[in-house]
mmCIF file of C-alpha atoms in Angstrom:
data_model
loop_
_atom_site.group_PDB
_atom_site.id
_atom_site.type_symbol
_atom_site.label_atom_id
_atom_site.label_comp_id
_atom_site.label_asym_id
_atom_site.label_seq_id
_atom_site.Cartn_x
_atom_site.Cartn_y
_atom_site.Cartn_z
ATOM 1 C CA MET A 25 104.595 -12.457 57.941
ATOM 2 C CA LYS A 26 107.423 -10.552 56.264
ATOM 3 C CA LYS A 27 105.810 -11.306 52.919
ATOM 4 C CA ASN A 28 102.534 -9.692 54.064
ATOM 5 C CA ILE A 29 104.317 -6.556 55.332
ATOM 6 C CA VAL A 30 106.229 -6.175 52.053
ATOM 7 C CA LEU A 31 103.014 -6.717 50.103
ATOM 8 C CA PHE A 32 101.200 -4.117 52.251
ATOM 9 C CA PHE A 33 103.911 -1.464 51.688
ATOM 10 C CA ALA A 34 104.018 -2.236 47.967
ATOM 11 C CA CYS A 35 100.245 -1.687 47.736
ATOM 12 C CA LEU A 36 100.539 1.505 49.773
ATOM 13 C CA CYS A 37 103.266 2.848 47.443
ATOM 14 C CA MET A 38 101.245 1.980 44.340
ATOM 15 C CA CYS A 39 98.197 3.807 45.727
ATOM 16 C CA GLY A 40 100.345 6.861 46.416
ATOM 17 C CA ILE A 41 101.791 6.841 42.895
ATOM 18 C CA LEU A 42 98.366 6.445 41.286
ATOM 19 C CA TYR A 43 96.934 9.260 43.417
ATOM 20 C CA ALA A 44 99.824 11.591 42.501
ATOM 21 C CA GLN A 45 99.330 10.838 38.792
ATOM 22 C CA GLU A 46 95.598 11.545 39.113
ATOM 23 C CA LEU A 47 96.346 14.946 40.692
ATOM 24 C CA ASN A 48 98.647 15.829 37.793
ATOM 25 C CA ASN A 49 95.885 15.041 35.261
ATOM 26 C CA HIS A 50 93.502 17.664 36.677
ATOM 27 C CA PRO A 51 93.683 21.195 35.235
ATOM 28 C CA LYS A 52 95.181 23.793 37.557
ATOM 29 C CA THR A 53 92.636 25.944 39.347
ATOM 30 C CA ILE A 54 93.322 29.595 40.011
ATOM 31 C CA SER A 55 93.351 30.734 43.613
ATOM 32 C CA SER A 56 93.996 34.075 45.244
ATOM 33 C CA ASN A 57 97.399 32.786 46.358
ATOM 34 C CA ASP A 58 98.591 32.307 42.774
ATOM 35 C CA ASN A 59 101.035 34.783 41.289
ATOM 36 C CA GLU A 60 98.775 37.640 40.153
ATOM 37 C CA GLU A 61 101.416 38.808 37.677
ATOM 38 C CA LEU A 62 100.348 35.993 35.347
ATOM 39 C CA PHE A 63 97.182 37.883 34.465
ATOM 40 C CA VAL A 64 96.855 40.911 32.189
ATOM 41 C CA TYR A 65 93.647 42.471 33.570
ATOM 42 C CA LYS A 66 92.621 43.279 37.118
ATOM 43 C CA LEU A 67 89.388 44.787 38.519
ATOM 44 C CA TYR A 68 89.520 47.280 41.388
ATOM 45 C CA PRO A 69 86.399 48.120 43.388
ATOM 46 C CA THR A 70 85.516 51.760 43.969
ATOM 47 C CA SER A 71 83.530 53.049 46.928
ATOM 48 C CA ASN A 72 80.502 52.997 44.604
ATOM 49 C CA MET A 73 79.056 49.482 44.738
ATOM 50 C CA TRP A 74 78.142 49.551 41.026
ATOM 51 C CA THR A 75 81.522 50.725 39.677
ATOM 52 C CA PHE A 76 84.917 49.099 39.203
ATOM 53 C CA ILE A 77 88.117 50.213 37.490
ATOM 54 C CA LYS A 78 89.613 47.702 35.032
ATOM 55 C CA LEU A 79 93.388 47.912 34.597
ATOM 56 C CA ASP A 80 95.524 46.383 31.882
ATOM 57 C CA THR A 81 98.442 45.600 34.198
ATOM 58 C CA SER A 82 100.917 45.353 31.318
ATOM 59 C CA THR A 83 100.215 48.720 29.621
ATOM 60 C CA GLY A 84 98.412 50.944 32.146
ATOM 61 C CA LYS A 85 95.265 51.251 30.003
ATOM 62 C CA LEU A 86 92.143 51.863 32.116
ATOM 63 C CA TRP A 87 88.356 51.472 31.874
ATOM 64 C CA GLN A 88 85.492 52.365 34.173
ATOM 65 C CA VAL A 89 83.203 49.321 34.479
ATOM 66 C CA GLN A 90 79.645 49.687 35.710
ATOM 67 C CA TYR A 91 77.045 47.012 36.292
ATOM 68 C CA ASP A 92 73.321 47.297 36.962
ATOM 69 C CA VAL A 93 70.839 44.681 38.135
ATOM 70 C CA GLN A 94 67.593 46.331 37.012
ATOM 71 C CA GLY A 95 68.216 49.002 34.394
ATOM 72 C CA SER A 96 70.472 49.605 31.435
ATOM 73 C CA ASN A 97 73.306 51.433 33.222
ATOM 74 C CA ARG A 98 75.924 48.808 32.514
ATOM 75 C CA GLY A 99 79.017 48.807 30.387
ATOM 76 C CA GLU A 100 82.579 50.065 30.103
ATOM 77 C CA VAL A 101 83.914 53.576 29.505
ATOM 78 C CA CYS A 102 87.536 54.081 28.496
ATOM 79 C CA LEU A 103 89.515 56.210 30.958
ATOM 80 C CA SER A 104 92.825 55.890 29.119
ATOM 81 C CA ALA A 105 93.384 54.045 25.832
ATOM 82 C CA GLU A 106 97.020 55.154 25.713
ATOM 83 C CA SER A 107 99.697 52.651 26.688
ATOM 84 C CA GLN A 108 102.007 54.079 29.345
ATOM 85 C CA VAL A 109 104.965 52.002 28.123
ATOM 86 C CA MET A 110 106.725 51.636 24.790
ATOM 87 C CA GLU A 111 105.980 48.605 22.637
ATOM 88 C CA GLY A 112 107.968 45.617 23.828
ATOM 89 C CA GLN A 113 108.098 46.831 27.450
ATOM 90 C CA GLU A 114 104.711 45.372 28.403
ATOM 91 C CA ILE A 115 104.983 43.086 31.423
ATOM 92 C CA ASN A 116 101.967 41.557 33.167
ATOM 93 C CA GLY A 117 101.672 42.972 36.688
ATOM 94 C CA ARG A 118 103.713 46.076 35.869
ATOM 95 C CA PHE A 119 100.924 48.511 36.834
ATOM 96 C CA GLU A 120 98.938 48.581 40.072
ATOM 97 C CA LEU A 121 96.120 50.828 41.340
ATOM 98 C CA TYR A 122 95.911 52.234 44.851
ATOM 99 C CA PRO A 123 92.729 53.806 46.238
ATOM 100 C CA THR A 124 92.875 57.197 47.937
ATOM 101 C CA GLN A 125 90.556 58.684 50.535
ATOM 102 C CA ASN A 126 88.864 60.565 47.692
ATOM 103 C CA THR A 127 85.970 58.470 46.354
ATOM 104 C CA TRP A 128 86.746 59.344 42.739
ATOM 105 C CA THR A 129 90.550 59.053 42.733
ATOM 106 C CA PHE A 130 93.099 56.258 42.474
ATOM 107 C CA ILE A 131 96.869 56.420 42.085
ATOM 108 C CA MET A 132 98.373 54.167 39.405
ATOM 109 C CA LEU A 133 101.952 53.033 40.005
ATOM 110 C CA ASP A 134 104.423 51.677 37.465
ATOM 111 C CA ARG A 135 106.054 49.075 39.689
ATOM 112 C CA ILE A 136 109.183 48.942 37.555
ATOM 113 C CA ASN A 137 110.237 52.594 37.367
ATOM 114 C CA GLY A 138 108.069 54.254 40.035
ATOM 115 C CA ARG A 139 106.124 56.642 37.781
ATOM 116 C CA THR A 140 102.660 57.570 39.066
ATOM 117 C CA TRP A 141 99.365 58.796 37.588
ATOM 118 C CA GLN A 142 96.198 60.279 39.045
ATOM 119 C CA VAL A 143 93.224 58.216 37.862
ATOM 120 C CA GLN A 144 89.947 60.120 38.144
ATOM 121 C CA TRP A 145 86.728 58.219 37.457
ATOM 122 C CA ALA A 146 83.312 59.876 37.254
ATOM 123 C CA PHE A 147 79.843 59.440 35.818
ATOM 124 C CA GLU A 148 80.228 62.619 33.739
ATOM 125 C CA ALA A 149 82.704 62.371 30.839
ATOM 126 C CA GLU A 150 84.194 65.826 31.480
ATOM 127 C CA ASN A 151 85.278 64.764 34.993
ATOM 128 C CA ARG A 152 87.173 61.600 33.946
ATOM 129 C CA PHE A 153 90.917 61.724 33.351
ATOM 130 C CA VAL A 154 94.288 60.058 33.811
ATOM 131 C CA ARG A 155 97.207 62.441 34.399
ATOM 132 C CA ARG A 156 100.856 61.735 35.039
ATOM 133 C CA LEU A 157 102.083 62.968 38.415
ATOM 134 C CA LYS A 158 105.454 64.589 37.841
ATOM 135 C CA PHE A 159 108.029 65.603 40.379
ATOM 136 C CA SER A 160 107.751 69.231 41.468
ATOM 137 C CA TRP A 161 108.937 71.413 44.329
ATOM 138 C CA TYR A 162 106.307 73.186 46.373
#
């Protein structure tokens, strides 16, 4: 009887070890709970269902991304090709976008030093811009 119990537990342990090894052989899948700072780019939805803002989270570079299901109104437009940090200071997850109540405006935050920018997206080129928000007294 004791021999059967020992044999049963030995088999149970072996199954557990084999299962754990099988889990380690599978590639890691990405879930929304994973650390988002591992990734360089992030898409932010706008209130327009066809338009997103793409952010390089390490440099603060921005693009307006538009998709279209029937026509040819799809592609990317650069909002800011200028890195907001010096070379060597790029860190994934450094920059984050926050929507405002204005349909066309986001605030970009440098999560390391607190600097902020107004990000203005638009369909017309003359209405698109990214401007640093500097401290001022009213």
